[in-house]
Amino acid sequence: YHTKPWTSMVGVAAPPRARPEKIQAIDLPVVDLSRRSEAAGRIVAACEKYGFFKVVNHGVPWELVASVEEQGLMFFNKPSADKLKAGPANPYGYGSKNIGFNGDIGEVEYLLLGANPNLFDMSQRAKSISNHDPEKFSWAMRAYIAALRDVVCEILELMAEGLTMADGSAFSRMIRAADDDSVLRLNYYPPLSSPPIAIGRDRRKEAVGDSKVGFGEHSDPQILTVLRSNDVDGLQISLEDGVWIPVPADPIALWINAMTNGRFLSVRHRVLTNPNKMRMSVAYFAAPPLHARIASPPELVTPQRPALYRPFTWAEYKSTAYSLQLSDTRLNLFRMA
Ligand code: GA4
C-alpha cells in the first residue's frame, strides 16, 4: 500500500468517503531503546514508513505510569458537577466532548495541562482537579512529565543521529528550552452505554460498528507525541484514506512531523470508544517555545529535495492549527510558492 507523507497531505479536507471503511491489521514497528546500536536506524525507518512506532525498554518507572493512571481515574470517576469545576479547557483544564474551538465533538473527556513547570502552576491547578489530595496529583503529573521529557529528547537525538545531522541536539534543544510549549493530555473514553447512533452527517462524528468516534481523525501539530494508554484498544492510524490500522493497546507509542522537510510522516489517527470498557490514555505533546523558528534541517534540503515549506515559528503554526478543524490539513498553508 502507499504511505501518505506530509508532503502529499496538502490540499483541503478530504471529501466525504465514497467507499466503506476498511480495517486492516498489520504489525507496527517496535523500537527497543536498550539496543542502542540499532535504535537510530529503526526510528528513522519507522518514521518514514509509518510515522508511528512502539517504544519498549524506555526506562520510565512503572510506579510513575501507575500513579498517573490512578490519579487520572480518580478525577474522571468524580461526579460531573465536580469535574466541571476544573474547566473549561481554555487552553488548560477539563473538557468534555468539545475538542478545540471550532465545533469538533467526540465521545471523550479530557484534562489538558501545561507540561512546562516554568509556565504552568500544576499545584495551583491541582486544587480544582483533586479534592482529596491535590499534592499527590501534581507530584504524579510533574514526575511523569519530567520522565517523558527525557524519553522524548533521547528519541529526538537518536532521530538526528539517524538522519546524520551535524547538530545532534537541534530537535531536543527545543524541548529542553526553559520556555517549551509542551502539553500533557489525559483522555477518558467512556464505554459505550447506548446503541451506536449517528449523531450527525459529518463522517467524523458517526458511529463505526459497535463503537463511537472518541477522538476524530487528525494529525498532531507538535514535534513528537508520546502516548500511553491502559490496556483497552481504540487507537487507529491511517496511512491511506479510508483504511484504518488498529493499534493494539500497549505501553508507549509516538509519532512525528514537519521539521524533516516531508521525509517523515505525521500520521493521521483517531480513537474509537470500546463498547464494554473505558479507555484512558495520557499523551505528552513535545512542543518548541512559541518563538522558536521551525525549518528543515540543512541536511534534509538538497537539490533533489528542495525545501517544501517556508520557515515558521511554532506560534504561527499553532495558531493556524487552532483556527482550523481537527481533521484539516494545516501544513499546506506554509508551502513554498
Ligand atoms: C491534536 C493534538 C493535541 O491533542 C492538541 C489538540 C488541540 C485541542 O484539543 O485543543 C487541537 C488538535 C490537537 C489539532 C487541531 C486543533 C487543536 C483541537 C483542534 C481542532 C492539544 C493539539 O495541540 O492539537
PDB file of N, CA and C in Angstrom, residues 11-77:
ATOM      1  N   GLY A  11      -3.666  20.254   0.623  1.00  0.00           N
ATOM      2  CA  GLY A  11      -4.970  20.348  -0.018  1.00  0.00           C
ATOM      3  C   GLY A  11      -6.043  20.521   1.022  1.00  0.00           C
ATOM      4  N   VAL A  12      -7.266  20.634   0.592  1.00  0.00           N
ATOM      5  CA  VAL A  12      -8.367  20.840   1.534  1.00  0.00           C
ATOM      6  C   VAL A  12      -8.749  19.528   2.202  1.00  0.00           C
ATOM      7  N   ALA A  13      -9.616  19.614   3.211  1.00  0.00           N
ATOM      8  CA  ALA A  13     -10.059  18.415   3.916  1.00  0.00           C
ATOM      9  C   ALA A  13     -10.611  17.395   2.919  1.00  0.00           C
ATOM     10  N   ALA A  14     -10.389  16.134   3.227  1.00  0.00           N
ATOM     11  CA  ALA A  14     -10.817  15.070   2.315  1.00  0.00           C
ATOM     12  C   ALA A  14     -12.320  15.142   2.057  1.00  0.00           C
ATOM     13  N   PRO A  15     -12.741  14.867   0.819  1.00  0.00           N
ATOM     14  CA  PRO A  15     -14.183  14.857   0.518  1.00  0.00           C
ATOM     15  C   PRO A  15     -14.830  13.670   1.227  1.00  0.00           C
ATOM     16  N   PRO A  16     -16.153  13.707   1.430  1.00  0.00           N
ATOM     17  CA  PRO A  16     -16.805  12.580   2.104  1.00  0.00           C
ATOM     18  C   PRO A  16     -16.429  11.267   1.432  1.00  0.00           C
ATOM     19  N   ARG A  17     -16.185  10.296   2.237  1.00  0.00           N
ATOM     20  CA  ARG A  17     -15.702   8.999   1.754  1.00  0.00           C
ATOM     21  C   ARG A  17     -16.794   8.289   0.967  1.00  0.00           C
ATOM     22  N   ALA A  18     -16.416   7.769  -0.184  1.00  0.00           N
ATOM     23  CA  ALA A  18     -17.387   7.095  -1.029  1.00  0.00           C
ATOM     24  C   ALA A  18     -17.425   5.603  -0.702  1.00  0.00           C
ATOM     25  N   ARG A  19     -16.238   5.022  -0.473  1.00  0.00           N
ATOM     26  CA  ARG A  19     -16.216   3.575  -0.207  1.00  0.00           C
ATOM     27  C   ARG A  19     -16.257   3.307   1.291  1.00  0.00           C
ATOM     28  N   PRO A  20     -16.668   2.101   1.672  1.00  0.00           N
ATOM     29  CA  PRO A  20     -16.745   1.803   3.103  1.00  0.00           C
ATOM     30  C   PRO A  20     -15.356   1.737   3.715  1.00  0.00           C
ATOM     31  N   GLU A  21     -15.308   1.960   5.017  1.00  0.00           N
ATOM     32  CA  GLU A  21     -14.034   1.888   5.711  1.00  0.00           C
ATOM     33  C   GLU A  21     -13.522   0.471   5.765  1.00  0.00           C
ATOM     34  N   LYS A  22     -12.207   0.358   5.689  1.00  0.00           N
ATOM     35  CA  LYS A  22     -11.590  -0.960   5.799  1.00  0.00           C
ATOM     36  C   LYS A  22     -10.724  -0.968   7.049  1.00  0.00           C
ATOM     37  N   ILE A  23     -10.769  -2.051   7.813  1.00  0.00           N
ATOM     38  CA  ILE A  23      -9.890  -2.196   8.967  1.00  0.00           C
ATOM     39  C   ILE A  23      -8.852  -3.252   8.596  1.00  0.00           C
ATOM     40  N   GLN A  24      -7.591  -2.860   8.720  1.00  0.00           N
ATOM     41  CA  GLN A  24      -6.538  -3.770   8.282  1.00  0.00           C
ATOM     42  C   GLN A  24      -5.491  -3.939   9.383  1.00  0.00           C
ATOM     43  N   ALA A  25      -5.356  -5.150   9.905  1.00  0.00           N
ATOM     44  CA  ALA A  25      -4.368  -5.377  10.973  1.00  0.00           C
ATOM     45  C   ALA A  25      -2.975  -5.584  10.372  1.00  0.00           C
ATOM     46  N   ILE A  26      -1.986  -4.868  10.909  1.00  0.00           N
ATOM     47  CA  ILE A  26      -0.593  -5.105  10.495  1.00  0.00           C
ATOM     48  C   ILE A  26       0.294  -5.009  11.740  1.00  0.00           C
ATOM     49  N   ASP A  27       1.508  -5.524  11.628  1.00  0.00           N
ATOM     50  CA  ASP A  27       2.470  -5.393  12.726  1.00  0.00           C
ATOM     51  C   ASP A  27       3.173  -4.051  12.619  1.00  0.00           C
ATOM     52  N   LEU A  28       3.038  -3.233  13.641  1.00  0.00           N
ATOM     53  CA  LEU A  28       3.688  -1.924  13.621  1.00  0.00           C
ATOM     54  C   LEU A  28       5.109  -2.041  14.172  1.00  0.00           C
ATOM     55  N   PRO A  29       6.006  -1.136  13.761  1.00  0.00           N
ATOM     56  CA  PRO A  29       7.401  -1.263  14.204  1.00  0.00           C
ATOM     57  C   PRO A  29       7.572  -1.084  15.712  1.00  0.00           C
ATOM     58  N   VAL A  30       8.550  -1.796  16.258  1.00  0.00           N
ATOM     59  CA  VAL A  30       8.881  -1.713  17.671  1.00  0.00           C
ATOM     60  C   VAL A  30      10.344  -1.284  17.790  1.00  0.00           C
ATOM     61  N   VAL A  31      10.600  -0.278  18.615  1.00  0.00           N
ATOM     62  CA  VAL A  31      11.977   0.168  18.839  1.00  0.00           C
ATOM     63  C   VAL A  31      12.348  -0.149  20.281  1.00  0.00           C
ATOM     64  N   ASP A  32      13.437  -0.885  20.444  1.00  0.00           N
ATOM     65  CA  ASP A  32      13.929  -1.242  21.768  1.00  0.00           C
ATOM     66  C   ASP A  32      15.020  -0.233  22.137  1.00  0.00           C
ATOM     67  N   LEU A  33      14.699   0.658  23.072  1.00  0.00           N
ATOM     68  CA  LEU A  33      15.663   1.729  23.394  1.00  0.00           C
ATOM     69  C   LEU A  33      16.921   1.205  24.098  1.00  0.00           C
ATOM     70  N   SER A  34      16.870  -0.036  24.570  1.00  0.00           N
ATOM     71  CA  SER A  34      18.069  -0.574  25.213  1.00  0.00           C
ATOM     72  C   SER A  34      19.066  -1.111  24.169  1.00  0.00           C
ATOM     73  N   ARG A  35      18.633  -1.196  22.935  1.00  0.00           N
ATOM     74  CA  ARG A  35      19.547  -1.670  21.874  1.00  0.00           C
ATOM     75  C   ARG A  35      20.041  -0.473  21.074  1.00  0.00           C
ATOM     76  N   ARG A  36      20.996   0.208  21.707  1.00  0.00           N
ATOM     77  CA  ARG A  36      21.475   1.498  21.201  1.00  0.00           C
ATOM     78  C   ARG A  36      21.956   1.432  19.754  1.00  0.00           C
ATOM     79  N   SER A  37      22.641   0.345  19.389  1.00  0.00           N
ATOM     80  CA  SER A  37      23.280   0.317  18.074  1.00  0.00           C
ATOM     81  C   SER A  37      22.260   0.344  16.947  1.00  0.00           C
ATOM     82  N   GLU A  38      21.083  -0.190  17.196  1.00  0.00           N
ATOM     83  CA  GLU A  38      20.136  -0.212  16.087  1.00  0.00           C
ATOM     84  C   GLU A  38      18.990   0.783  16.220  1.00  0.00           C
ATOM     85  N   ALA A  39      18.874   1.422  17.394  1.00  0.00           N
ATOM     86  CA  ALA A  39      17.695   2.262  17.648  1.00  0.00           C
ATOM     87  C   ALA A  39      17.550   3.400  16.624  1.00  0.00           C
ATOM     88  N   ALA A  40      18.644   4.128  16.350  1.00  0.00           N
ATOM     89  CA  ALA A  40      18.551   5.293  15.459  1.00  0.00           C
ATOM     90  C   ALA A  40      18.015   4.899  14.080  1.00  0.00           C
ATOM     91  N   GLY A  41      18.575   3.842  13.527  1.00  0.00           N
ATOM     92  CA  GLY A  41      18.155   3.393  12.200  1.00  0.00           C
ATOM     93  C   GLY A  41      16.696   2.952  12.192  1.00  0.00           C
ATOM     94  N   ARG A  42      16.303   2.267  13.248  1.00  0.00           N
ATOM     95  CA  ARG A  42      14.921   1.776  13.304  1.00  0.00           C
ATOM     96  C   ARG A  42      13.927   2.917  13.459  1.00  0.00           C
ATOM     97  N   ILE A  43      14.320   3.940  14.230  1.00  0.00           N
ATOM     98  CA  ILE A  43      13.430   5.095  14.407  1.00  0.00           C
ATOM     99  C   ILE A  43      13.213   5.804  13.071  1.00  0.00           C
ATOM    100  N   VAL A  44      14.309   6.041  12.344  1.00  0.00           N
ATOM    101  CA  VAL A  44      14.173   6.720  11.048  1.00  0.00           C
ATOM    102  C   VAL A  44      13.303   5.897  10.100  1.00  0.00           C
ATOM    103  N   ALA A  45      13.553   4.607  10.037  1.00  0.00           N
ATOM    104  CA  ALA A  45      12.753   3.755   9.135  1.00  0.00           C
ATOM    105  C   ALA A  45      11.276   3.793   9.517  1.00  0.00           C
ATOM    106  N   ALA A  46      11.003   3.723  10.823  1.00  0.00           N
ATOM    107  CA  ALA A  46       9.605   3.739  11.281  1.00  0.00           C
ATOM    108  C   ALA A  46       8.940   5.072  10.969  1.00  0.00           C
ATOM    109  N   CYS A  47       9.687   6.161  11.159  1.00  0.00           N
ATOM    110  CA  CYS A  47       9.109   7.489  10.904  1.00  0.00           C
ATOM    111  C   CYS A  47       8.838   7.711   9.431  1.00  0.00           C
ATOM    112  N   GLU A  48       9.685   7.143   8.586  1.00  0.00           N
ATOM    113  CA  GLU A  48       9.476   7.322   7.157  1.00  0.00           C
ATOM    114  C   GLU A  48       8.274   6.526   6.663  1.00  0.00           C
ATOM    115  N   LYS A  49       8.119   5.340   7.202  1.00  0.00           N
ATOM    116  CA  LYS A  49       7.074   4.466   6.678  1.00  0.00           C
ATOM    117  C   LYS A  49       5.729   4.637   7.389  1.00  0.00           C
ATOM    118  N   TYR A  50       5.772   4.812   8.688  1.00  0.00           N
ATOM    119  CA  TYR A  50       4.517   4.853   9.462  1.00  0.00           C
ATOM    120  C   TYR A  50       4.297   6.145  10.241  1.00  0.00           C
ATOM    121  N   GLY A  51       5.386   6.845  10.574  1.00  0.00           N
ATOM    122  CA  GLY A  51       5.240   7.999  11.458  1.00  0.00           C
ATOM    123  C   GLY A  51       4.758   7.576  12.829  1.00  0.00           C
ATOM    124  N   PHE A  52       5.001   6.331  13.168  1.00  0.00           N
ATOM    125  CA  PHE A  52       4.414   5.789  14.384  1.00  0.00           C
ATOM    126  C   PHE A  52       5.151   4.521  14.773  1.00  0.00           C
ATOM    127  N   PHE A  53       5.493   4.399  16.014  1.00  0.00           N
ATOM    128  CA  PHE A  53       6.124   3.143  16.438  1.00  0.00           C
ATOM    129  C   PHE A  53       5.982   2.973  17.929  1.00  0.00           C
ATOM    130  N   LYS A  54       6.190   1.740  18.342  1.00  0.00           N
ATOM    131  CA  LYS A  54       6.119   1.415  19.763  1.00  0.00           C
ATOM    132  C   LYS A  54       7.526   1.438  20.342  1.00  0.00           C
ATOM    133  N   VAL A  55       7.650   1.989  21.536  1.00  0.00           N
ATOM    134  CA  VAL A  55       8.949   2.005  22.206  1.00  0.00           C
ATOM    135  C   VAL A  55       8.898   1.062  23.405  1.00  0.00           C
ATOM    136  N   VAL A  56       9.858   0.155  23.489  1.00  0.00           N
ATOM    137  CA  VAL A  56       9.969  -0.707  24.670  1.00  0.00           C
ATOM    138  C   VAL A  56      11.311  -0.465  25.348  1.00  0.00           C
ATOM    139  N   ASN A  57      11.412  -0.870  26.595  1.00  0.00           N
ATOM    140  CA  ASN A  57      12.601  -0.590  27.416  1.00  0.00           C
ATOM    141  C   ASN A  57      12.924   0.900  27.438  1.00  0.00           C
ATOM    142  N   HIS A  58      11.913   1.706  27.679  1.00  0.00           N
ATOM    143  CA  HIS A  58      12.072   3.161  27.656  1.00  0.00           C
ATOM    144  C   HIS A  58      12.554   3.708  28.991  1.00  0.00           C
ATOM    145  N   GLY A  59      12.549   2.899  30.028  1.00  0.00           N
ATOM    146  CA  GLY A  59      13.101   3.337  31.302  1.00  0.00           C
ATOM    147  C   GLY A  59      12.193   4.195  32.174  1.00  0.00           C
ATOM    148  N   VAL A  60      10.957   4.453  31.755  1.00  0.00           N
ATOM    149  CA  VAL A  60      10.048   5.213  32.630  1.00  0.00           C
ATOM    150  C   VAL A  60       9.543   4.248  33.709  1.00  0.00           C
ATOM    151  N   PRO A  61       9.803   4.550  34.997  1.00  0.00           N
ATOM    152  CA  PRO A  61       9.423   3.614  36.050  1.00  0.00           C
ATOM    153  C   PRO A  61       7.920   3.330  36.056  1.00  0.00           C
ATOM    154  N   TRP A  62       7.599   2.065  36.240  1.00  0.00           N
ATOM    155  CA  TRP A  62       6.205   1.652  36.236  1.00  0.00           C
ATOM    156  C   TRP A  62       5.380   2.396  37.284  1.00  0.00           C
ATOM    157  N   GLU A  63       5.985   2.662  38.434  1.00  0.00           N
ATOM    158  CA  GLU A  63       5.249   3.344  39.514  1.00  0.00           C
ATOM    159  C   GLU A  63       4.751   4.720  39.057  1.00  0.00           C
ATOM    160  N   LEU A  64       5.558   5.380  38.223  1.00  0.00           N
ATOM    161  CA  LEU A  64       5.148   6.695  37.717  1.00  0.00           C
ATOM    162  C   LEU A  64       3.935   6.579  36.810  1.00  0.00           C
ATOM    163  N   VAL A  65       4.021   5.601  35.908  1.00  0.00           N
ATOM    164  CA  VAL A  65       2.923   5.365  34.970  1.00  0.00           C
ATOM    165  C   VAL A  65       1.660   5.012  35.747  1.00  0.00           C
ATOM    166  N   ALA A  66       1.813   4.142  36.731  1.00  0.00           N
ATOM    167  CA  ALA A  66       0.656   3.686  37.506  1.00  0.00           C
ATOM    168  C   ALA A  66       0.050   4.828  38.315  1.00  0.00           C
ATOM    169  N   SER A  67       0.885   5.707  38.868  1.00  0.00           N
ATOM    170  CA  SER A  67       0.292   6.763  39.690  1.00  0.00           C
ATOM    171  C   SER A  67      -0.422   7.801  38.832  1.00  0.00           C
ATOM    172  N   VAL A  68       0.075   8.034  37.618  1.00  0.00           N
ATOM    173  CA  VAL A  68      -0.642   8.945  36.711  1.00  0.00           C
ATOM    174  C   VAL A  68      -1.995   8.335  36.338  1.00  0.00           C
ATOM    175  N   GLU A  69      -1.988   7.042  36.071  1.00  0.00           N
ATOM    176  CA  GLU A  69      -3.257   6.385  35.719  1.00  0.00           C
ATOM    177  C   GLU A  69      -4.233   6.448  36.897  1.00  0.00           C
ATOM    178  N   GLU A  70      -3.727   6.199  38.076  1.00  0.00           N
ATOM    179  CA  GLU A  70      -4.575   6.212  39.269  1.00  0.00           C
ATOM    180  C   GLU A  70      -5.161   7.607  39.507  1.00  0.00           C
ATOM    181  N   GLN A  71      -4.313   8.620  39.433  1.00  0.00           N
ATOM    182  CA  GLN A  71      -4.778   9.991  39.647  1.00  0.00           C
ATOM    183  C   GLN A  71      -5.784  10.415  38.571  1.00  0.00           C
ATOM    184  N   GLY A  72      -5.512   9.999  37.346  1.00  0.00           N
ATOM    185  CA  GLY A  72      -6.421  10.317  36.243  1.00  0.00           C
ATOM    186  C   GLY A  72      -7.794   9.699  36.473  1.00  0.00           C
ATOM    187  N   LEU A  73      -7.789   8.420  36.829  1.00  0.00           N
ATOM    188  CA  LEU A  73      -9.066   7.734  37.044  1.00  0.00           C
ATOM    189  C   LEU A  73      -9.840   8.320  38.207  1.00  0.00           C
ATOM    190  N   MET A  74      -9.123   8.698  39.259  1.00  0.00           N
ATOM    191  CA  MET A  74      -9.808   9.314  40.399  1.00  0.00           C
ATOM    192  C   MET A  74     -10.536  10.568  39.945  1.00  0.00           C
ATOM    193  N   PHE A  75      -9.902  11.305  39.057  1.00  0.00           N
ATOM    194  CA  PHE A  75     -10.558  12.515  38.562  1.00  0.00           C
ATOM    195  C   PHE A  75     -11.771  12.174  37.689  1.00  0.00           C
ATOM    196  N   PHE A  76     -11.555  11.332  36.677  1.00  0.00           N
ATOM    197  CA  PHE A  76     -12.652  11.075  35.734  1.00  0.00           C
ATOM    198  C   PHE A  76     -13.824  10.343  36.377  1.00  0.00           C
ATOM    199  N   ASN A  77     -13.580   9.656  37.486  1.00  0.00           N
ATOM    200  CA  ASN A  77     -14.674   8.972  38.179  1.00  0.00           C
ATOM    201  C   ASN A  77     -15.493   9.890  39.080  1.00  0.00           C
TER     202      ASN A  77
END
